[in-house]
Coordinates of C-alpha atoms in Angstrom, one line a residue:
Chain A
M23 CA 67.8 15.4 86.6
I24 CA 68.8 19.0 86.0
R25 CA 71.0 17.9 82.9
D26 CA 69.8 17.1 79.5
A27 CA 71.2 14.1 77.6
A28 CA 73.8 17.0 75.9
G29 CA 75.1 17.7 79.2
R30 CA 73.4 21.1 79.5
F31 CA 71.2 22.4 82.1
R32 CA 67.4 21.9 81.5
F33 CA 65.7 25.2 81.5
G34 CA 63.3 24.2 84.6
P35 CA 65.9 23.6 87.2
A36 CA 68.5 26.3 86.0
L37 CA 65.5 28.8 86.0
V38 CA 64.7 27.6 89.8
L39 CA 68.7 28.0 90.6
M40 CA 68.6 31.2 89.3
L41 CA 65.6 32.7 90.7
A42 CA 67.0 31.5 94.3
A43 CA 70.7 33.3 93.2
A44 CA 68.4 36.1 92.5
G45 CA 66.6 36.0 96.0
C46 CA 69.9 35.6 97.5
A47 CA 71.5 38.8 95.7
A48 CA 68.2 40.7 96.5
L49 CA 68.7 39.5 100.4
A50 CA 72.4 40.5 100.5
S51 CA 71.5 43.8 98.5
V52 CA 68.9 45.0 101.1
T53 CA 70.9 43.5 104.2
S54 CA 74.2 44.9 103.4
G55 CA 75.6 48.1 103.4
A56 CA 78.2 50.3 105.6
Y57 CA 75.2 51.5 107.9
P58 CA 74.7 48.5 110.5
L59 CA 71.1 47.7 110.8
A60 CA 69.5 45.1 113.4
V61 CA 67.8 42.1 111.5
A62 CA 64.8 43.1 113.5
D63 CA 64.6 46.6 112.3
M64 CA 65.2 45.5 108.8
L65 CA 62.2 43.0 109.3
N66 CA 60.1 45.7 110.8
V67 CA 60.5 48.1 108.1
L68 CA 59.7 45.6 105.6
A69 CA 56.6 44.4 107.2
G70 CA 55.8 48.1 107.5
R71 CA 55.9 48.5 111.2
E72 CA 57.8 50.9 113.3
A73 CA 61.3 50.1 113.8
A74 CA 63.7 50.7 116.9
D75 CA 66.4 52.8 115.0
P76 CA 64.5 55.8 113.4
V77 CA 66.9 56.1 110.3
A78 CA 66.5 52.5 109.6
S79 CA 63.3 53.1 107.9
M80 CA 64.8 55.7 105.6
V81 CA 67.9 53.4 104.9
M82 CA 65.8 50.5 103.6
M83 CA 63.2 52.3 101.9
E84 CA 64.9 55.2 100.2
V85 CA 68.3 54.0 99.8
R86 CA 68.9 50.2 99.6
L87 CA 65.3 49.4 97.9
P88 CA 65.6 52.1 95.1
R89 CA 69.0 51.0 94.9
F90 CA 68.5 47.0 94.6
L91 CA 65.4 47.5 92.2
L92 CA 67.3 49.9 89.7
G93 CA 70.3 47.9 89.8
F94 CA 68.6 44.6 89.1
L95 CA 66.9 46.6 86.1
V96 CA 69.7 47.8 84.9
G97 CA 72.0 44.2 84.9
A98 CA 69.0 43.1 83.3
V99 CA 68.8 45.4 80.5
L100 CA 72.4 45.2 79.6
A101 CA 72.5 41.7 79.6
V102 CA 69.2 41.6 77.6
A103 CA 70.9 44.2 75.1
G104 CA 74.1 42.3 74.9
A105 CA 71.9 39.1 74.0
I106 CA 69.9 40.7 71.5
L107 CA 72.9 42.3 69.5
Q108 CA 74.9 38.7 69.6
G109 CA 72.0 37.2 68.2
L110 CA 71.1 39.8 65.5
F111 CA 74.8 40.1 64.3
R112 CA 75.7 36.3 65.0
N113 CA 78.7 37.3 66.7
P114 CA 79.4 36.7 70.3
L115 CA 81.6 40.2 70.4
A116 CA 78.8 42.2 69.7
D117 CA 77.7 44.2 72.9
P118 CA 76.7 47.4 73.7
G119 CA 79.9 48.7 74.4
L120 CA 81.7 47.2 71.0
I121 CA 79.4 48.7 68.5
G122 CA 79.5 52.1 70.3
V123 CA 75.9 52.2 72.0
S124 CA 77.3 52.8 75.7
A125 CA 79.7 55.5 74.2
G126 CA 77.0 56.9 72.3
A127 CA 74.4 57.3 75.1
S128 CA 77.4 58.7 77.5
L129 CA 78.7 61.2 75.0
A130 CA 75.0 62.5 75.0
A131 CA 74.7 62.4 78.5
I132 CA 78.0 63.9 79.4
A133 CA 77.0 66.5 76.8
V134 CA 74.1 67.3 79.1
I135 CA 76.2 67.6 82.3
V136 CA 78.7 70.0 80.5
L137 CA 76.7 72.1 77.9
G138 CA 74.2 72.9 80.6
S139 CA 75.3 76.5 80.4
T140 CA 75.3 76.6 76.4
W141 CA 72.3 76.7 73.6
L142 CA 71.7 73.3 75.2
G143 CA 70.5 75.1 78.4
D144 CA 67.3 76.0 77.6
W145 CA 66.1 72.9 76.0
I146 CA 67.8 71.0 79.4
A147 CA 65.9 73.3 81.6
F148 CA 62.7 72.4 79.6
A149 CA 63.2 68.8 79.9
G150 CA 64.6 68.7 83.7
E151 CA 65.0 65.3 84.8
W152 CA 64.1 63.6 81.8
A153 CA 66.9 65.5 79.8
L154 CA 69.7 62.9 80.8
P155 CA 67.8 60.0 80.1
V156 CA 66.3 61.2 76.7
A157 CA 69.9 62.1 75.6
A158 CA 71.1 59.1 76.6
F159 CA 68.4 56.9 74.7
T160 CA 68.8 59.4 71.7
G161 CA 72.8 58.9 71.7
G162 CA 72.6 55.4 72.2
S163 CA 69.6 54.5 69.5
G164 CA 71.5 56.9 67.5
T165 CA 74.9 55.2 67.1
V166 CA 73.3 51.6 66.7
L167 CA 71.3 53.0 63.9
L168 CA 74.5 54.4 62.3
A169 CA 76.4 51.5 63.0
W170 CA 73.7 49.2 61.3
R171 CA 73.4 51.7 58.5
I172 CA 77.3 51.7 57.9
A173 CA 77.3 47.6 57.9
N174 CA 74.2 47.3 55.7
R175 CA 75.3 47.0 52.3
A176 CA 72.1 46.3 49.4
G177 CA 70.1 44.9 52.3
Q178 CA 73.0 42.7 53.7
T179 CA 74.4 43.4 56.8
S180 CA 78.3 42.5 57.1
V181 CA 79.3 41.5 60.7
A182 CA 82.7 42.8 60.0
T183 CA 82.0 46.2 58.6
L184 CA 79.7 46.4 62.0
L185 CA 82.3 45.9 64.4
L186 CA 84.8 48.1 62.9
A187 CA 82.0 50.8 62.2
G188 CA 81.6 50.4 66.2
I189 CA 85.4 50.8 66.8
A190 CA 85.2 53.9 64.8
I191 CA 81.9 55.3 66.2
N192 CA 83.6 54.5 69.6
A193 CA 86.8 56.3 68.6
V194 CA 84.6 59.3 67.5
A195 CA 82.5 59.4 70.4
G196 CA 85.5 59.0 72.8
A197 CA 87.3 61.9 71.4
A198 CA 83.8 64.1 71.5
T199 CA 83.4 63.0 75.0
G200 CA 87.1 64.1 75.3
L201 CA 86.6 67.4 74.0
L202 CA 83.7 68.2 76.0
T203 CA 85.9 66.8 79.4
F204 CA 88.5 69.5 77.8
Y205 CA 85.9 72.2 78.0
A206 CA 84.6 71.0 81.4
T207 CA 85.1 73.4 84.3
D208 CA 87.3 71.7 87.2
E209 CA 83.8 70.9 89.1
E210 CA 82.1 69.4 86.3
L211 CA 85.3 67.4 85.4
R212 CA 85.4 65.5 88.8
S213 CA 81.9 64.6 88.2
L214 CA 82.5 63.2 85.0
T215 CA 85.2 61.3 85.9
F216 CA 82.9 59.4 88.6
W217 CA 80.0 59.3 86.4
T218 CA 82.1 57.5 83.8
M219 CA 82.8 54.6 86.3
G220 CA 79.1 53.8 86.9
S221 CA 77.5 53.9 90.3
L222 CA 74.1 53.1 91.8
G223 CA 74.8 55.0 94.9
H224 CA 72.9 57.9 94.3
A225 CA 69.6 56.1 92.9
T226 CA 66.4 57.5 94.2
W227 CA 63.0 56.5 93.2
D228 CA 62.9 59.7 91.1
D229 CA 65.7 57.9 88.8
L230 CA 63.6 54.6 89.1
L231 CA 60.5 56.8 87.8
V232 CA 62.5 58.2 85.2
G233 CA 64.7 55.7 83.8
A234 CA 62.3 52.4 84.4
P235 CA 59.7 53.1 82.1
F236 CA 62.5 53.0 79.1
M237 CA 63.9 49.8 80.6
V238 CA 60.8 48.0 81.3
L239 CA 59.6 48.8 77.7
A240 CA 62.7 47.2 76.6
L241 CA 62.3 44.1 78.7
V242 CA 58.7 43.7 77.6
A243 CA 59.7 44.1 73.9
A244 CA 62.4 41.6 74.1
P245 CA 60.0 38.3 73.8
W246 CA 58.9 39.5 70.5
L247 CA 62.2 38.9 69.2
V248 CA 63.0 35.4 70.3
R249 CA 61.7 33.6 67.1
P250 CA 63.2 35.9 64.6
L251 CA 66.6 35.9 66.6
D252 CA 66.5 32.2 66.4
A253 CA 66.1 32.5 62.6
F254 CA 68.8 34.8 62.4
L255 CA 71.4 32.0 63.9
L256 CA 70.3 30.3 60.8
G257 CA 71.1 32.9 58.6
E258 CA 70.0 36.0 57.5
S259 CA 67.9 35.0 54.2
V260 CA 66.4 32.0 56.4
V261 CA 65.0 35.0 58.5
G262 CA 63.0 36.2 55.4
H263 CA 62.0 32.3 54.3
L264 CA 60.5 31.9 57.7
G265 CA 58.1 34.9 57.2
Y266 CA 59.9 37.7 59.3
R267 CA 60.4 41.0 57.8
T268 CA 64.0 40.9 58.2
D269 CA 64.1 45.0 58.3
T270 CA 61.2 45.2 60.9
V271 CA 63.1 42.6 62.9
K272 CA 66.3 44.7 63.1
K273 CA 64.6 47.8 63.8
V274 CA 63.1 46.6 66.7
A275 CA 65.9 45.1 67.9
I276 CA 67.8 48.2 67.5
V277 CA 64.9 50.4 69.3
V278 CA 65.1 48.1 72.2
V279 CA 68.7 48.3 72.6
G280 CA 68.9 52.1 72.3
L281 CA 65.9 52.9 74.5
G282 CA 67.4 50.0 77.2
V283 CA 70.9 50.6 77.1
G284 CA 70.3 54.5 76.8
A285 CA 67.9 54.6 79.8
A286 CA 70.7 52.7 82.0
V287 CA 73.4 54.6 81.2
A288 CA 71.6 57.8 82.2
V289 CA 70.7 56.5 85.3
S290 CA 73.8 54.3 86.7
G291 CA 76.6 55.8 84.3
L292 CA 78.7 53.3 82.4
I293 CA 78.7 49.8 83.5
G294 CA 80.6 47.6 81.3
F295 CA 81.1 43.8 81.0
V296 CA 77.5 42.7 81.9
G297 CA 76.1 42.9 78.2
L298 CA 79.0 40.9 76.8
V299 CA 79.7 38.2 79.4
V300 CA 76.3 37.2 80.8
P301 CA 74.7 35.9 77.3
H302 CA 77.5 33.9 77.1
L303 CA 77.5 32.4 80.2
V304 CA 73.8 31.5 79.8
R305 CA 74.5 30.5 76.4
Q306 CA 77.3 28.0 77.9
L307 CA 75.0 26.8 80.3
L308 CA 71.6 26.5 78.2
G309 CA 72.1 26.3 74.9
A310 CA 71.5 29.0 72.1
S311 CA 67.8 29.3 71.7
H312 CA 66.7 33.0 72.4
R313 CA 63.5 31.5 74.3
V314 CA 66.1 30.5 77.0
V315 CA 68.9 33.3 76.5
L316 CA 66.7 36.5 76.5
P317 CA 64.9 35.8 80.1
L318 CA 67.7 34.0 81.7
S319 CA 70.3 36.6 80.7
A320 CA 67.8 39.2 82.3
L321 CA 67.5 37.1 85.3
L322 CA 71.5 36.5 85.6
G323 CA 72.5 40.0 84.5
G324 CA 70.3 41.7 87.0
T325 CA 71.5 39.2 90.0
L326 CA 75.3 39.6 89.0
L327 CA 75.0 43.6 89.1
V328 CA 73.1 43.8 92.4
A329 CA 75.6 41.1 93.8
A330 CA 78.6 43.0 92.6
D331 CA 77.0 46.2 94.1
S332 CA 76.5 44.8 97.7
I333 CA 80.1 43.9 97.6
A334 CA 81.1 47.5 96.1
R335 CA 79.6 49.2 99.0
V336 CA 80.9 47.3 101.8
V337 CA 84.4 46.2 100.7
V338 CA 85.9 49.8 101.4
A339 CA 83.5 51.1 103.8
P340 CA 82.8 53.8 105.0
A341 CA 83.7 54.6 101.3
E342 CA 82.1 52.9 98.2
L343 CA 83.7 51.5 95.0
P344 CA 82.2 52.3 91.6
I345 CA 80.2 49.7 90.3
G346 CA 81.7 49.7 87.0
L347 CA 85.0 49.1 88.3
M348 CA 83.9 46.3 90.7
M349 CA 81.8 44.6 87.9
A350 CA 85.1 44.2 85.6
L351 CA 86.8 43.4 88.8
I352 CA 85.0 40.5 89.7
G353 CA 83.3 39.4 86.5
G354 CA 86.6 39.4 84.2
P355 CA 88.6 36.6 86.2
F356 CA 85.5 34.7 86.8
F357 CA 84.7 34.7 83.1
L358 CA 88.4 34.0 82.4
A359 CA 87.9 30.8 84.7
L360 CA 85.0 29.9 82.9
L361 CA 86.6 29.9 79.6
L362 CA 89.6 27.7 80.8
R363 CA 86.9 25.2 82.1
I364 CA 84.3 24.9 79.5
K365 CA 85.3 24.3 76.0
V366 CA 84.1 27.1 73.9
T367 CA 81.5 26.3 71.2
Chain B
M156 CA 79.2 32.7 144.0
M157 CA 78.3 32.7 140.4
R158 CA 74.9 34.6 141.4
W159 CA 76.7 37.3 143.5
L160 CA 79.4 37.5 140.6
M161 CA 76.5 38.4 138.2
A162 CA 74.6 40.7 140.7
V163 CA 77.8 42.7 140.8
A164 CA 78.7 42.5 137.1
G165 CA 74.6 44.0 136.8
I166 CA 75.3 46.9 139.1
A167 CA 78.2 47.9 137.7
A168 CA 76.6 47.8 134.3
V169 CA 73.9 50.1 135.2
V170 CA 76.5 52.3 137.1
M171 CA 78.6 52.5 134.4
A172 CA 76.1 52.7 131.8
P173 CA 75.6 56.6 131.9
L174 CA 79.5 57.2 132.2
V175 CA 80.0 55.2 128.7
G176 CA 77.0 56.7 127.3
A177 CA 78.0 60.4 128.1
E178 CA 79.4 61.6 125.3
D179 CA 78.2 65.2 124.9
T180 CA 81.0 66.0 122.3
P181 CA 79.2 65.8 119.0
R182 CA 80.6 63.4 116.4
L183 CA 81.8 64.8 113.3
V184 CA 82.6 64.1 110.0
T185 CA 84.6 66.4 107.5
A186 CA 84.7 66.6 103.8
D187 CA 87.2 69.1 102.3
G188 CA 90.8 69.3 102.8
A189 CA 91.0 72.7 104.1
I190 CA 87.7 72.4 106.4
T191 CA 89.3 69.4 108.3
E192 CA 92.2 71.4 108.7
I193 CA 90.3 74.5 110.2
V194 CA 88.5 71.7 112.6
F195 CA 91.5 70.4 113.7
Q196 CA 93.3 73.9 114.0
L197 CA 90.4 74.6 116.0
G198 CA 91.1 72.1 118.5
A199 CA 88.1 69.7 117.5
G200 CA 90.2 67.0 115.9
D201 CA 89.3 64.4 118.7
Q202 CA 85.5 64.9 117.5
V203 CA 86.1 64.0 114.1
V204 CA 85.1 60.5 113.1
G205 CA 85.7 60.4 109.7
V206 CA 87.1 62.3 106.9
D207 CA 87.0 62.4 102.7
T208 CA 90.0 61.3 100.5
T209 CA 91.0 65.0 100.1
S210 CA 91.8 65.3 103.8
G211 CA 95.5 64.3 104.2
Y212 CA 96.5 66.9 106.9
P213 CA 97.4 67.4 109.4
D214 CA 99.1 63.6 110.3
A215 CA 96.0 62.6 112.7
T216 CA 93.9 62.4 110.0
E217 CA 95.6 59.4 108.5
S218 CA 94.4 56.6 111.1
L219 CA 90.8 58.0 110.6
P220 CA 88.1 56.4 108.5
K221 CA 88.0 57.6 105.0
V222 CA 84.4 58.1 103.4
G223 CA 85.8 58.5 99.8
Y224 CA 86.2 61.5 97.3
L225 CA 84.5 64.4 98.4
R226 CA 82.7 64.5 94.9
A227 CA 81.3 61.1 95.5
L228 CA 80.4 61.0 99.2
P229 CA 78.4 57.9 99.9
F230 CA 75.3 57.9 102.1
E231 CA 75.6 54.9 104.1
G232 CA 79.4 55.3 104.5
V233 CA 78.8 58.5 106.2
L234 CA 76.0 57.4 108.3
A235 CA 77.4 54.4 109.5
L236 CA 80.1 56.7 111.2
K237 CA 77.0 57.9 113.3
P238 CA 78.1 61.8 112.8
D239 CA 76.1 64.7 114.3
M240 CA 77.4 66.9 112.1
L241 CA 78.9 66.7 108.3
I242 CA 81.1 69.7 107.6
T243 CA 82.0 70.1 103.9
S244 CA 82.2 72.6 101.2
D245 CA 80.1 73.5 98.0
Q246 CA 82.0 71.3 96.2
A247 CA 80.5 68.1 98.0
A248 CA 78.2 65.8 95.5
P249 CA 76.0 64.1 95.0
A250 CA 73.4 66.2 96.4
E251 CA 71.2 63.3 96.9
N252 CA 73.2 62.0 99.2
L253 CA 73.8 65.5 101.4
N254 CA 69.9 65.9 101.4
R255 CA 69.2 62.1 102.7
L256 CA 71.8 62.7 105.2
S257 CA 70.1 65.8 106.6
R258 CA 66.6 63.8 106.8
A259 CA 68.3 61.0 108.4
G260 CA 69.1 63.5 111.2
V261 CA 72.7 64.4 110.4
R262 CA 73.1 68.1 110.4
V263 CA 75.0 68.7 106.9
E264 CA 76.8 72.4 106.7
Q265 CA 78.0 73.1 103.5
L266 CA 80.7 76.1 103.4
A267 CA 81.0 78.3 100.7
S268 CA 84.7 77.8 98.9
A269 CA 87.1 80.3 99.9
R270 CA 88.7 82.3 97.3
T271 CA 89.9 85.3 98.7
P272 CA 92.0 85.7 102.2
E273 CA 89.1 87.6 103.6
A274 CA 86.7 84.7 102.5
A275 CA 89.1 82.1 103.9
M276 CA 89.1 84.1 107.4
R277 CA 85.4 83.9 107.2
R278 CA 85.0 80.4 106.8
I279 CA 87.4 79.9 110.0
E280 CA 85.1 81.8 111.9
R281 CA 81.9 80.4 110.8
I282 CA 83.4 76.7 111.7
G283 CA 84.5 78.5 115.0
E284 CA 80.6 79.1 115.3
L285 CA 79.8 75.4 114.5
L286 CA 81.7 74.0 116.8
G287 CA 81.2 76.3 119.8
A288 CA 84.5 77.6 119.1
V289 CA 84.0 81.0 118.5
E290 CA 86.8 82.5 120.6
Q291 CA 89.4 80.0 119.5
A292 CA 88.2 80.7 115.8
Q293 CA 89.1 84.7 116.4
T294 CA 92.3 84.3 118.1
L295 CA 93.3 82.1 115.2
T296 CA 92.1 84.6 112.5
G297 CA 93.6 87.2 114.4
E298 CA 96.7 85.8 114.2
L299 CA 96.5 84.7 110.6
R300 CA 95.6 88.3 109.5
A301 CA 98.7 89.6 111.1
N302 CA 100.7 87.3 109.6
M303 CA 99.3 88.1 106.2
E304 CA 99.7 91.8 106.8
Q305 CA 103.2 91.2 106.4
T306 CA 102.6 89.7 102.9
R307 CA 100.6 92.6 102.2
K308 CA 103.3 95.0 103.1
A309 CA 106.0 93.1 101.0
A310 CA 103.5 93.3 98.0
A311 CA 103.0 96.9 98.3
N312 CA 106.6 97.7 98.5
R313 CA 107.3 95.5 95.2
G314 CA 105.9 98.3 93.0
F315 CA 104.9 96.3 90.4
R316 CA 102.7 93.0 89.7
P317 CA 104.7 90.1 89.2
R318 CA 103.4 87.6 86.4
V319 CA 103.6 84.0 87.6
L320 CA 103.3 80.7 86.3
F321 CA 101.3 78.2 88.0
I322 CA 101.9 74.5 87.6
L323 CA 99.7 72.0 89.2
A324 CA 101.6 68.6 89.2
A325 CA 99.8 65.2 90.1
G326 CA 102.7 63.2 88.5
N327 CA 104.8 64.0 85.2
H328 CA 101.8 62.8 82.9
S329 CA 99.5 65.1 84.6
V330 CA 101.2 68.6 84.4
M331 CA 98.5 71.3 84.2
L332 CA 98.8 75.2 83.9
A333 CA 96.4 77.0 86.0
G334 CA 94.5 79.4 84.1
Q335 CA 91.9 82.0 84.8
G336 CA 89.2 81.3 87.6
T337 CA 91.4 79.1 89.5
S338 CA 92.0 78.9 93.3
A339 CA 95.8 79.1 92.0
E340 CA 94.9 82.2 90.2
A341 CA 93.3 83.6 93.5
L342 CA 96.6 82.7 95.4
L343 CA 98.3 84.8 93.1
N344 CA 96.2 87.7 93.2
S345 CA 96.2 87.6 97.1
V346 CA 100.0 88.4 97.3
G347 CA 99.9 91.0 94.5
A348 CA 100.8 89.0 91.3
D349 CA 99.0 88.2 88.5
N350 CA 98.7 84.8 86.4
A351 CA 101.2 84.7 83.6
V352 CA 98.7 82.2 81.3
A353 CA 95.5 84.3 81.7
D354 CA 94.3 83.2 78.5
I355 CA 93.8 79.8 79.6
K356 CA 90.7 78.9 81.4
G357 CA 90.5 76.5 84.5
Y358 CA 93.1 73.8 84.8
K359 CA 94.4 72.8 81.1
P360 CA 97.2 70.4 80.3
A361 CA 100.6 72.0 79.9
N362 CA 101.9 73.1 76.9
R363 CA 105.7 73.3 76.3
E364 CA 105.6 76.3 74.2
A365 CA 103.0 78.0 76.1
I366 CA 105.2 77.5 79.2
L367 CA 108.2 78.9 77.1
A368 CA 105.9 82.0 75.9
S369 CA 104.7 82.8 79.2
Q370 CA 108.1 84.3 80.0
P371 CA 106.9 84.7 83.9
D372 CA 108.8 86.6 86.8
A373 CA 108.1 83.9 88.9
I374 CA 107.2 79.8 89.0
V375 CA 105.2 77.9 91.1
I376 CA 104.9 74.2 91.2
A377 CA 102.3 72.8 93.4
E378 CA 102.3 69.1 94.0
S379 CA 99.7 66.7 95.1
T380 CA 102.5 64.4 96.4
P381 CA 105.7 65.9 97.8
G382 CA 108.5 65.4 95.4
Q383 CA 106.1 64.0 92.4
F384 CA 107.1 66.9 89.8
N385 CA 110.5 65.9 88.3
I386 CA 112.0 69.1 86.5
E387 CA 114.3 67.2 84.6
N388 CA 111.4 66.0 82.5
W389 CA 110.4 69.6 81.7
P390 CA 114.0 71.4 80.2
G391 CA 111.5 74.2 79.1
I392 CA 110.5 75.3 82.6
E393 CA 114.2 74.9 83.8
R394 CA 115.3 77.0 80.7
L395 CA 113.2 80.1 81.9
D396 CA 115.0 83.2 83.7
A397 CA 112.5 83.0 86.7
W398 CA 113.8 79.5 87.3
Q399 CA 117.3 80.1 86.7
A400 CA 117.1 83.3 88.8
G401 CA 115.8 81.3 91.7
N402 CA 112.5 82.8 91.8
R403 CA 110.4 79.5 92.3
L404 CA 108.4 77.7 94.7
I405 CA 107.7 73.8 95.2
A406 CA 104.9 72.9 97.5
D407 CA 102.4 70.9 98.5
S408 CA 99.0 71.4 96.6
M409 CA 96.6 71.3 99.5
L410 CA 98.8 74.1 101.4
L411 CA 98.9 76.4 98.3
L412 CA 95.5 75.9 97.2
G413 CA 93.5 74.9 100.2
F414 CA 92.4 78.6 101.6
G415 CA 92.8 76.9 105.0
P416 CA 94.5 78.0 108.0
R417 CA 97.6 77.5 106.4
L418 CA 97.1 80.2 104.0
P419 CA 99.3 83.1 105.2
Q420 CA 101.8 80.3 105.4
A421 CA 101.1 79.8 101.9
M422 CA 101.0 83.2 101.0
S423 CA 104.6 84.2 102.5
Q424 CA 106.2 81.4 100.7
L425 CA 105.0 82.5 97.7
S426 CA 105.5 86.0 98.3
R427 CA 109.3 85.3 99.1
V428 CA 110.1 84.0 95.9
L429 CA 108.4 86.9 93.7
P430 CA 111.1 89.1 92.6
V431 CA 111.2 93.0 93.4
D432 CA 111.5 94.0 89.8
S433 CA 110.9 92.4 86.7
H434 CA 112.9 90.3 84.6
V435 CA 111.3 90.8 81.6
A436 CA 111.2 94.2 81.8
A437 CA 115.0 94.1 82.5
N438 CA 115.8 91.9 79.6
D439 CA 113.5 93.7 77.0
S440 CA 115.1 97.3 77.7

C-alpha cells in the first residue's frame, strides 16, 4: 500500500514516485527547447556518438545539460532552505524570501553589478567570477544572521519578532536595491530588471562550477539538521533537553541557508515560491518528520523548477519567459488548489 | 497504377529537391529596432526570419517571430530560426548566449550604437556591407546626408543654442527626463540644441519642480506607444512658455532615439519646433 493508516503516503512509494517525476522532468528538460533536435541526435549525443546535426551536440552538452543541472540544484537548495527555516522557526510562513535572505543576497549581487566602477571595482576585478556568488552569499547569510539576532532575546527566539524583522530587512534591502537602481546606467538598469525575474537561460558549466560547490555543501550539511529540527518541532527548550546545543544548531542552519540561497540567487537571480511551497507540499503528503521533509523537498524542489523551466522556454518560443515569473504563475494557482482540497494541519 | 504514381512522385521529389533547397539568400535575425529598420530600408526585409521586441518598425516586422528582449536574447530561440547571421548592437545581452550562437555557426555581428549622425551613417554603410548591399547603403546615406544638410543650415541660421526639455514617456507613471549622456541629448546636439536638464545623468523619473525650473525653449516628448502621454496629467509642462508658444514635439521614441534611417526625419521634425530666438532671454530682459 502506498498510504499508511493516517492516510499519508509511505516514504518508500513516495520516493519512487518522486524519483519518477524527477526523471520525467529531467527528460523534458533535455528534450525540450526552441531548437528542434531529432530524437536520434539526442540519443547519439548522450551516448557520446556523432550526431547528424552538428549543432546538436552543442545544444545538448553546453546548453541544456548545464541548464538542467543548475535548475535542479537551485530548486533543491531553495526548497531545503525553506524547509530548514520553517522547522527552525516552527513557522510555516518562514521562507528565504520572507525573512530577507533573498533580498539580502540580491542586494549584494546587484551592488556587484552596479558598483563595478567604484571602490568595489578593485575587489570585483580581484574576485572575478566569484564576486557575484561570494557577495550574494555574504548578503544572504548576513541578513539571516541579522534577522535572527534581532529576534533573539536572552536565548529565546521570538518568531513574531523574527518575521517582523524580516519584513523590515526586506524593506531596507528593497530600498537600497532601489537606490542602486536609481544610480544605475540605462544599460545596467535593463539588465537588472531581467535579473530580478530570475533566469536559467544563460547557465553555463562555469556558473555550475562557481555556484554548485556552495549549493552542494548546503545540501550535504542539511542531513545533520534532521534530528535537531525534529526536536525544534517540540519546542525550543526540548532541543537542549535532548542534548543538542541550540545555538550551534541555529548557527549551522543559518550558514546552510545563507550559503545555499546566496549561491542560488547568484547564479539564477530571484526565484520565489519554491522555498515556501515545496516543504508544505511534502509535509501535506508525508508528514512533518524532517528525515522525510528535507530529502523529499530537495527532490521535489529540483523537479518543479526544472519542469517550470522546460515550460518557460517553449511556451513563448522563440522567446523565453523568466523562470521566476513562470514559477509563480504555475505554482501559485496549483498551491491554492491544493489548499482547497486538503485540510491544512 | 499505384507503383507508377509513386515512381512519378519519387522522380518529382528528386527533381524538385534542389529547387526547394536552393535558397542562397541568407537568413537573418535582427535585434535592435534601428538595425531592423536599416535592414528593411536596404531591401533585405524578406531575408529577416526573426526580430527582437524592440523592433516594431516597419509594419512588416509584426508578422515575424519575436525572440524576446534585446538584453535577454535566448540562445535556443535564436538558433531555432536557423539564421546565418544575427545582426545586433553592442547593447545585446547576455554575452554567453551571443558566444554560444557564434560557436553554433551563426555569424554574430554586434554594431556600435550610433550616438551621432555620422556614426549612424557609418552603421548603415556597415550593414550594407554585411548584406552585400553596399551601393544601396551609399545611396541611402547620400540621401540622408543631403536631408540633414537642411537641418544643419537651419541650426546655423538660428544664431543661438536653444535649451530643450526632453521627456521620455512610457505611460503616465513612467515619465522620465532625459539627462546627460543619453541618446536624447545626442539628438538635441545633432540639431544644434542643448539639454535643458543637463545636471541630470541618464534617464531619471520626472520631477515637476525640475520641469518648471528648467525654463526650456522647446519641449520634446518621446512616446514608446503613440498617444501614451497625457498632457492633462502634467499641468506644469502645459504652463511652460515653450509649450504655450507651440515649440513642442510629440513623437515616437524609436523614431527620435533609434539613430536609424529615420534620423534625418527626426532631426528635421525637431528642428522645426525650435524657436529662432530665445524665450527666456526675451522674458528676462
